[in-house]
Amino acid sequence: MASNDNDNEQKLLLELQKGSEQAMREIYHHYVRYLTAVCFRYLQDEEDVKDVLQEAFLKIFSSVHSFEYRGVGSLKGWMTKIVVNETLKFMKRNSQTMFVELKQEKMDSIDEEPDTSGIPSDVIHQMIRELPDGYRTIFNLYVIEEKSHKEIAALLNIKENSSASQFHRAKLLLADKIKQYRTLNSASL
């Protein structure tokens, strides 16, 4: 399935909504790598990722009849949302992530966003993956999924200011990792 082929995507979706197993296989094979990467933004363990993806695909295939196609990218966006929600449910069920309720305390500030130019994207992704679970989750929800701190607070059952402060701390840690990377690799950049 070509990702830019609107007609093919729409036809495949119609077949999937009719219960076609071939359409299920095609949808699965087309999106599994991308959705695995989405899941790995939040989880570290490969077995956990497999479990979440299995649940997510079951939900996708069982609720596809209620999905309304809105053009190229809408199916991918809908499936991404399901994977993120299933991942968050998994994390809550397994109490894997600690979201710290922070008291009002002096926080270091970042004057500007760190310069990531010249740093390979896989290195940046690894830096994000190395963040503590709570920080990484909030960072991904805010930056990648474009959720507000209010939405994140509701999703994770934490206070809005906790989301904001953990995001701030995630940025501080990332800025420090970027600084360390630049120091170690200054000759090659």
PDB file of C-alpha atoms in Angstrom:
ATOM      1  CA  MET A   1       0.000   0.000   0.000  1.00  0.00           C
ATOM      2  CA  ALA A   2       1.546   3.309  -1.047  1.00  0.00           C
ATOM      3  CA  SER A   3       1.225   5.807   1.764  1.00  0.00           C
ATOM      4  CA  ASN A   4       0.317   8.625  -0.633  1.00  0.00           C
ATOM      5  CA  ASP A   5      -2.272   6.638  -2.540  1.00  0.00           C
ATOM      6  CA  ASN A   6      -5.541   8.022  -1.162  1.00  0.00           C
ATOM      7  CA  ASP A   7      -7.779   5.741  -3.254  1.00  0.00           C
ATOM      8  CA  ASN A   8      -5.898   2.584  -2.287  1.00  0.00           C
ATOM      9  CA  GLU A   9      -5.907   3.543   1.396  1.00  0.00           C
ATOM     10  CA  GLN A  10      -9.623   4.276   1.294  1.00  0.00           C
ATOM     11  CA  LYS A  11     -10.416   1.009  -0.542  1.00  0.00           C
ATOM     12  CA  LEU A  12      -8.303  -0.955   1.910  1.00  0.00           C
ATOM     13  CA  LEU A  13     -10.096   0.713   4.803  1.00  0.00           C
ATOM     14  CA  LEU A  14     -13.494  -0.185   3.309  1.00  0.00           C
ATOM     15  CA  GLU A  15     -12.355  -3.807   2.976  1.00  0.00           C
ATOM     16  CA  LEU A  16     -11.133  -3.741   6.562  1.00  0.00           C
ATOM     17  CA  GLN A  17     -14.488  -2.373   7.726  1.00  0.00           C
ATOM     18  CA  LYS A  18     -16.139  -5.320   5.945  1.00  0.00           C
ATOM     19  CA  GLY A  19     -13.947  -7.697   7.971  1.00  0.00           C
ATOM     20  CA  SER A  20     -11.418  -8.675   5.297  1.00  0.00           C
ATOM     21  CA  GLU A  21      -8.522 -10.619   6.819  1.00  0.00           C
ATOM     22  CA  GLN A  22      -6.321  -9.659   3.868  1.00  0.00           C
ATOM     23  CA  ALA A  23      -7.010  -5.972   4.581  1.00  0.00           C
ATOM     24  CA  MET A  24      -6.129  -6.570   8.254  1.00  0.00           C
ATOM     25  CA  ARG A  25      -2.799  -8.091   7.234  1.00  0.00           C
ATOM     26  CA  GLU A  26      -2.035  -5.223   4.845  1.00  0.00           C
ATOM     27  CA  ILE A  27      -2.919  -2.546   7.405  1.00  0.00           C
ATOM     28  CA  TYR A  28      -0.885  -4.358  10.049  1.00  0.00           C
ATOM     29  CA  HIS A  29       2.206  -4.752   7.849  1.00  0.00           C
ATOM     30  CA  HIS A  30       2.006  -1.189   6.585  1.00  0.00           C
ATOM     31  CA  TYR A  31       1.785   0.463  10.021  1.00  0.00           C
ATOM     32  CA  VAL A  32       3.405  -1.939  12.516  1.00  0.00           C
ATOM     33  CA  ARG A  33       6.911  -0.432  12.333  1.00  0.00           C
ATOM     34  CA  TYR A  34       5.643   3.118  12.794  1.00  0.00           C
ATOM     35  CA  LEU A  35       3.305   2.159  15.658  1.00  0.00           C
ATOM     36  CA  THR A  36       6.090   0.150  17.310  1.00  0.00           C
ATOM     37  CA  ALA A  37       8.260   3.282  17.257  1.00  0.00           C
ATOM     38  CA  VAL A  38       5.398   5.276  18.814  1.00  0.00           C
ATOM     39  CA  CYS A  39       5.091   2.700  21.582  1.00  0.00           C
ATOM     40  CA  PHE A  40       8.852   2.674  22.205  1.00  0.00           C
ATOM     41  CA  ARG A  41       8.665   6.420  22.905  1.00  0.00           C
ATOM     42  CA  TYR A  42       6.961   5.513  26.170  1.00  0.00           C
ATOM     43  CA  LEU A  43       8.085   1.987  27.041  1.00  0.00           C
ATOM     44  CA  GLN A  44      11.562   0.479  27.296  1.00  0.00           C
ATOM     45  CA  ASP A  45      10.788  -3.239  27.418  1.00  0.00           C
ATOM     46  CA  GLU A  46      10.271  -5.014  24.093  1.00  0.00           C
ATOM     47  CA  GLU A  47       7.815  -7.533  25.570  1.00  0.00           C
ATOM     48  CA  ASP A  48       5.717  -4.700  27.015  1.00  0.00           C
ATOM     49  CA  VAL A  49       5.693  -3.021  23.599  1.00  0.00           C
ATOM     50  CA  LYS A  50       4.513  -6.264  21.968  1.00  0.00           C
ATOM     51  CA  ASP A  51       1.733  -6.627  24.559  1.00  0.00           C
ATOM     52  CA  VAL A  52       0.560  -3.046  24.066  1.00  0.00           C
ATOM     53  CA  LEU A  53       0.663  -3.331  20.275  1.00  0.00           C
ATOM     54  CA  GLN A  54      -1.372  -6.537  20.396  1.00  0.00           C
ATOM     55  CA  GLU A  55      -4.022  -4.798  22.502  1.00  0.00           C
ATOM     56  CA  ALA A  56      -3.910  -1.728  20.272  1.00  0.00           C
ATOM     57  CA  PHE A  57      -4.346  -3.705  17.051  1.00  0.00           C
ATOM     58  CA  LEU A  58      -7.226  -5.657  18.595  1.00  0.00           C
ATOM     59  CA  LYS A  59      -8.862  -2.345  19.477  1.00  0.00           C
ATOM     60  CA  ILE A  60      -8.124  -0.900  16.018  1.00  0.00           C
ATOM     61  CA  PHE A  61      -9.618  -3.882  14.219  1.00  0.00           C
ATOM     62  CA  SER A  62     -12.626  -4.178  16.525  1.00  0.00           C
ATOM     63  CA  SER A  63     -13.519  -0.480  16.347  1.00  0.00           C
ATOM     64  CA  VAL A  64     -12.580   0.304  12.742  1.00  0.00           C
ATOM     65  CA  HIS A  65     -16.276   0.352  11.788  1.00  0.00           C
ATOM     66  CA  SER A  66     -16.654   3.559  13.825  1.00  0.00           C
ATOM     67  CA  PHE A  67     -13.686   5.263  12.140  1.00  0.00           C
ATOM     68  CA  GLU A  68     -14.552   7.992   9.642  1.00  0.00           C
ATOM     69  CA  TYR A  69     -11.965   8.453   6.895  1.00  0.00           C
ATOM     70  CA  ARG A  70     -10.993  12.121   6.464  1.00  0.00           C
ATOM     71  CA  GLY A  71      -8.228  11.818   3.907  1.00  0.00           C
ATOM     72  CA  VAL A  72      -4.635  10.682   3.782  1.00  0.00           C
ATOM     73  CA  GLY A  73      -3.124  10.560   7.256  1.00  0.00           C
ATOM     74  CA  SER A  74      -6.384  10.304   9.164  1.00  0.00           C
ATOM     75  CA  LEU A  75      -6.121   6.516   9.542  1.00  0.00           C
ATOM     76  CA  LYS A  76      -2.519   6.776  10.744  1.00  0.00           C
ATOM     77  CA  GLY A  77      -3.464   9.533  13.200  1.00  0.00           C
ATOM     78  CA  TRP A  78      -6.390   7.535  14.558  1.00  0.00           C
ATOM     79  CA  MET A  79      -4.259   4.416  15.021  1.00  0.00           C
ATOM     80  CA  THR A  80      -1.484   6.466  16.669  1.00  0.00           C
ATOM     81  CA  LYS A  81      -3.985   7.857  19.167  1.00  0.00           C
ATOM     82  CA  ILE A  82      -5.149   4.328  20.025  1.00  0.00           C
ATOM     83  CA  VAL A  83      -1.555   3.144  20.524  1.00  0.00           C
ATOM     84  CA  VAL A  84      -0.720   6.101  22.780  1.00  0.00           C
ATOM     85  CA  ASN A  85      -3.890   5.572  24.836  1.00  0.00           C
ATOM     86  CA  GLU A  86      -3.252   1.820  25.150  1.00  0.00           C
ATOM     87  CA  THR A  87       0.339   2.535  26.190  1.00  0.00           C
ATOM     88  CA  LEU A  88      -0.798   4.955  28.892  1.00  0.00           C
ATOM     89  CA  LYS A  89      -3.366   2.416  30.152  1.00  0.00           C
ATOM     90  CA  PHE A  90      -0.636  -0.227  30.304  1.00  0.00           C
ATOM     91  CA  MET A  91       1.652   2.098  32.245  1.00  0.00           C
ATOM     92  CA  LYS A  92      -1.111   2.906  34.744  1.00  0.00           C
ATOM     93  CA  ARG A  93      -2.030  -0.781  35.178  1.00  0.00           C
ATOM     94  CA  ASN A  94       1.562  -1.747  35.795  1.00  0.00           C
ATOM     95  CA  SER A  95       2.388   1.269  37.960  1.00  0.00           C
ATOM     96  CA  GLN A  96       5.511   1.512  35.872  1.00  0.00           C
ATOM     97  CA  THR A  97       5.736   5.258  35.842  1.00  0.00           C
ATOM     98  CA  MET A  98       6.081   7.508  38.816  1.00  0.00           C
ATOM     99  CA  PHE A  99       4.684  10.992  38.391  1.00  0.00           C
ATOM    100  CA  VAL A 100       6.055  13.046  41.216  1.00  0.00           C
ATOM    101  CA  GLU A 101       3.876  15.724  42.732  1.00  0.00           C
ATOM    102  CA  LEU A 102       6.408  18.489  43.076  1.00  0.00           C
ATOM    103  CA  LYS A 103       6.183  21.169  45.725  1.00  0.00           C
ATOM    104  CA  GLN A 104       6.764  24.758  44.694  1.00  0.00           C
ATOM    105  CA  GLU A 105      10.524  24.922  44.547  1.00  0.00           C
ATOM    106  CA  LYS A 106      13.182  26.908  42.810  1.00  0.00           C
ATOM    107  CA  MET A 107      13.624  25.519  39.318  1.00  0.00           C
ATOM    108  CA  ASP A 108      16.581  26.067  37.055  1.00  0.00           C
ATOM    109  CA  SER A 109      15.644  27.822  33.877  1.00  0.00           C
ATOM    110  CA  ILE A 110      16.607  27.278  30.302  1.00  0.00           C
ATOM    111  CA  ASP A 111      17.288  30.548  28.551  1.00  0.00           C
ATOM    112  CA  GLU A 112      16.670  29.036  25.141  1.00  0.00           C
ATOM    113  CA  GLU A 113      16.072  25.719  23.477  1.00  0.00           C
ATOM    114  CA  PRO A 114      19.301  23.747  23.060  1.00  0.00           C
ATOM    115  CA  ASP A 115      20.742  23.672  19.557  1.00  0.00           C
ATOM    116  CA  THR A 116      20.331  20.168  18.166  1.00  0.00           C
ATOM    117  CA  SER A 117      21.707  20.934  14.715  1.00  0.00           C
ATOM    118  CA  GLY A 118      24.385  18.496  13.676  1.00  0.00           C
ATOM    119  CA  ILE A 119      23.217  15.841  16.132  1.00  0.00           C
ATOM    120  CA  PRO A 120      21.787  12.759  14.382  1.00  0.00           C
ATOM    121  CA  SER A 121      18.079  12.195  15.042  1.00  0.00           C
ATOM    122  CA  ASP A 122      18.736   8.672  16.355  1.00  0.00           C
ATOM    123  CA  VAL A 123      21.026  10.187  19.014  1.00  0.00           C
ATOM    124  CA  ILE A 124      18.308  12.685  20.003  1.00  0.00           C
ATOM    125  CA  HIS A 125      15.734   9.860  20.180  1.00  0.00           C
ATOM    126  CA  GLN A 126      18.078   7.831  22.380  1.00  0.00           C
ATOM    127  CA  MET A 127      18.540  10.824  24.694  1.00  0.00           C
ATOM    128  CA  ILE A 128      14.754  11.068  25.032  1.00  0.00           C
ATOM    129  CA  ARG A 129      14.485   7.312  25.675  1.00  0.00           C
ATOM    130  CA  GLU A 130      17.028   7.649  28.497  1.00  0.00           C
ATOM    131  CA  LEU A 131      14.878  10.141  30.406  1.00  0.00           C
ATOM    132  CA  PRO A 132      13.195   8.820  33.568  1.00  0.00           C
ATOM    133  CA  ASP A 133       9.821   7.249  32.717  1.00  0.00           C
ATOM    134  CA  GLY A 134       7.609  10.067  33.995  1.00  0.00           C
ATOM    135  CA  TYR A 135       9.651  12.792  32.335  1.00  0.00           C
ATOM    136  CA  ARG A 136       9.809  10.858  29.062  1.00  0.00           C
ATOM    137  CA  THR A 137       6.064  10.233  29.044  1.00  0.00           C
ATOM    138  CA  ILE A 138       5.201  13.874  29.650  1.00  0.00           C
ATOM    139  CA  PHE A 139       7.832  15.081  27.177  1.00  0.00           C
ATOM    140  CA  ASN A 140       6.424  12.804  24.459  1.00  0.00           C
ATOM    141  CA  LEU A 141       2.814  13.743  25.158  1.00  0.00           C
ATOM    142  CA  TYR A 142       3.626  17.458  25.110  1.00  0.00           C
ATOM    143  CA  VAL A 143       6.125  17.611  22.237  1.00  0.00           C
ATOM    144  CA  ILE A 144       5.219  14.698  19.971  1.00  0.00           C
ATOM    145  CA  GLU A 145       1.496  14.243  20.627  1.00  0.00           C
ATOM    146  CA  GLU A 146       0.992  18.020  21.106  1.00  0.00           C
ATOM    147  CA  LYS A 147      -1.125  17.658  24.250  1.00  0.00           C
ATOM    148  CA  SER A 148      -1.516  20.610  26.614  1.00  0.00           C
ATOM    149  CA  HIS A 149      -0.446  20.292  30.241  1.00  0.00           C
ATOM    150  CA  LYS A 150      -4.138  20.321  31.156  1.00  0.00           C
ATOM    151  CA  GLU A 151      -4.796  17.362  28.817  1.00  0.00           C
ATOM    152  CA  ILE A 152      -1.721  15.520  30.110  1.00  0.00           C
ATOM    153  CA  ALA A 153      -2.845  16.054  33.697  1.00  0.00           C
ATOM    154  CA  ALA A 154      -6.250  14.557  32.880  1.00  0.00           C
ATOM    155  CA  LEU A 155      -4.717  11.601  31.003  1.00  0.00           C
ATOM    156  CA  LEU A 156      -2.256  10.755  33.769  1.00  0.00           C
ATOM    157  CA  ASN A 157      -4.359  11.778  36.769  1.00  0.00           C
ATOM    158  CA  ILE A 158      -1.784  14.286  37.997  1.00  0.00           C
ATOM    159  CA  LYS A 159      -1.860  18.019  38.655  1.00  0.00           C
ATOM    160  CA  GLU A 160      -1.369  20.370  35.737  1.00  0.00           C
ATOM    161  CA  ASN A 161       1.610  22.060  37.402  1.00  0.00           C
ATOM    162  CA  SER A 162       3.214  18.629  37.901  1.00  0.00           C
ATOM    163  CA  SER A 163       3.010  18.052  34.168  1.00  0.00           C
ATOM    164  CA  ALA A 164       4.569  21.439  33.481  1.00  0.00           C
ATOM    165  CA  SER A 165       7.349  21.008  36.027  1.00  0.00           C
ATOM    166  CA  GLN A 166       8.199  17.482  34.867  1.00  0.00           C
ATOM    167  CA  PHE A 167       8.291  18.724  31.280  1.00  0.00           C
ATOM    168  CA  HIS A 168      10.621  21.512  32.396  1.00  0.00           C
ATOM    169  CA  ARG A 169      12.873  19.006  34.166  1.00  0.00           C
ATOM    170  CA  ALA A 170      12.865  16.755  31.088  1.00  0.00           C
ATOM    171  CA  LYS A 171      14.040  19.718  29.014  1.00  0.00           C
ATOM    172  CA  LEU A 172      16.781  20.437  31.558  1.00  0.00           C
ATOM    173  CA  LEU A 173      17.977  16.840  31.425  1.00  0.00           C
ATOM    174  CA  LEU A 174      17.901  16.843  27.624  1.00  0.00           C
ATOM    175  CA  ALA A 175      19.781  20.138  27.491  1.00  0.00           C
ATOM    176  CA  ASP A 176      22.424  18.622  29.752  1.00  0.00           C
ATOM    177  CA  LYS A 177      22.648  15.483  27.582  1.00  0.00           C
ATOM    178  CA  ILE A 178      23.002  17.645  24.468  1.00  0.00           C
ATOM    179  CA  LYS A 179      25.725  19.701  26.147  1.00  0.00           C
ATOM    180  CA  GLN A 180      27.573  16.511  27.147  1.00  0.00           C
ATOM    181  CA  TYR A 181      27.224  15.127  23.622  1.00  0.00           C
ATOM    182  CA  ARG A 182      28.578  18.338  22.118  1.00  0.00           C
ATOM    183  CA  THR A 183      31.521  18.322  24.546  1.00  0.00           C
ATOM    184  CA  LEU A 184      32.395  14.704  23.736  1.00  0.00           C
ATOM    185  CA  ASN A 185      31.903  15.145  19.997  1.00  0.00           C
ATOM    186  CA  SER A 186      33.077  18.730  19.507  1.00  0.00           C
ATOM    187  CA  ALA A 187      35.861  17.691  17.155  1.00  0.00           C
ATOM    188  CA  SER A 188      33.474  15.913  14.785  1.00  0.00           C
ATOM    189  CA  LEU A 189      30.672  18.522  14.754  1.00  0.00           C
TER     190      LEU A 189
END
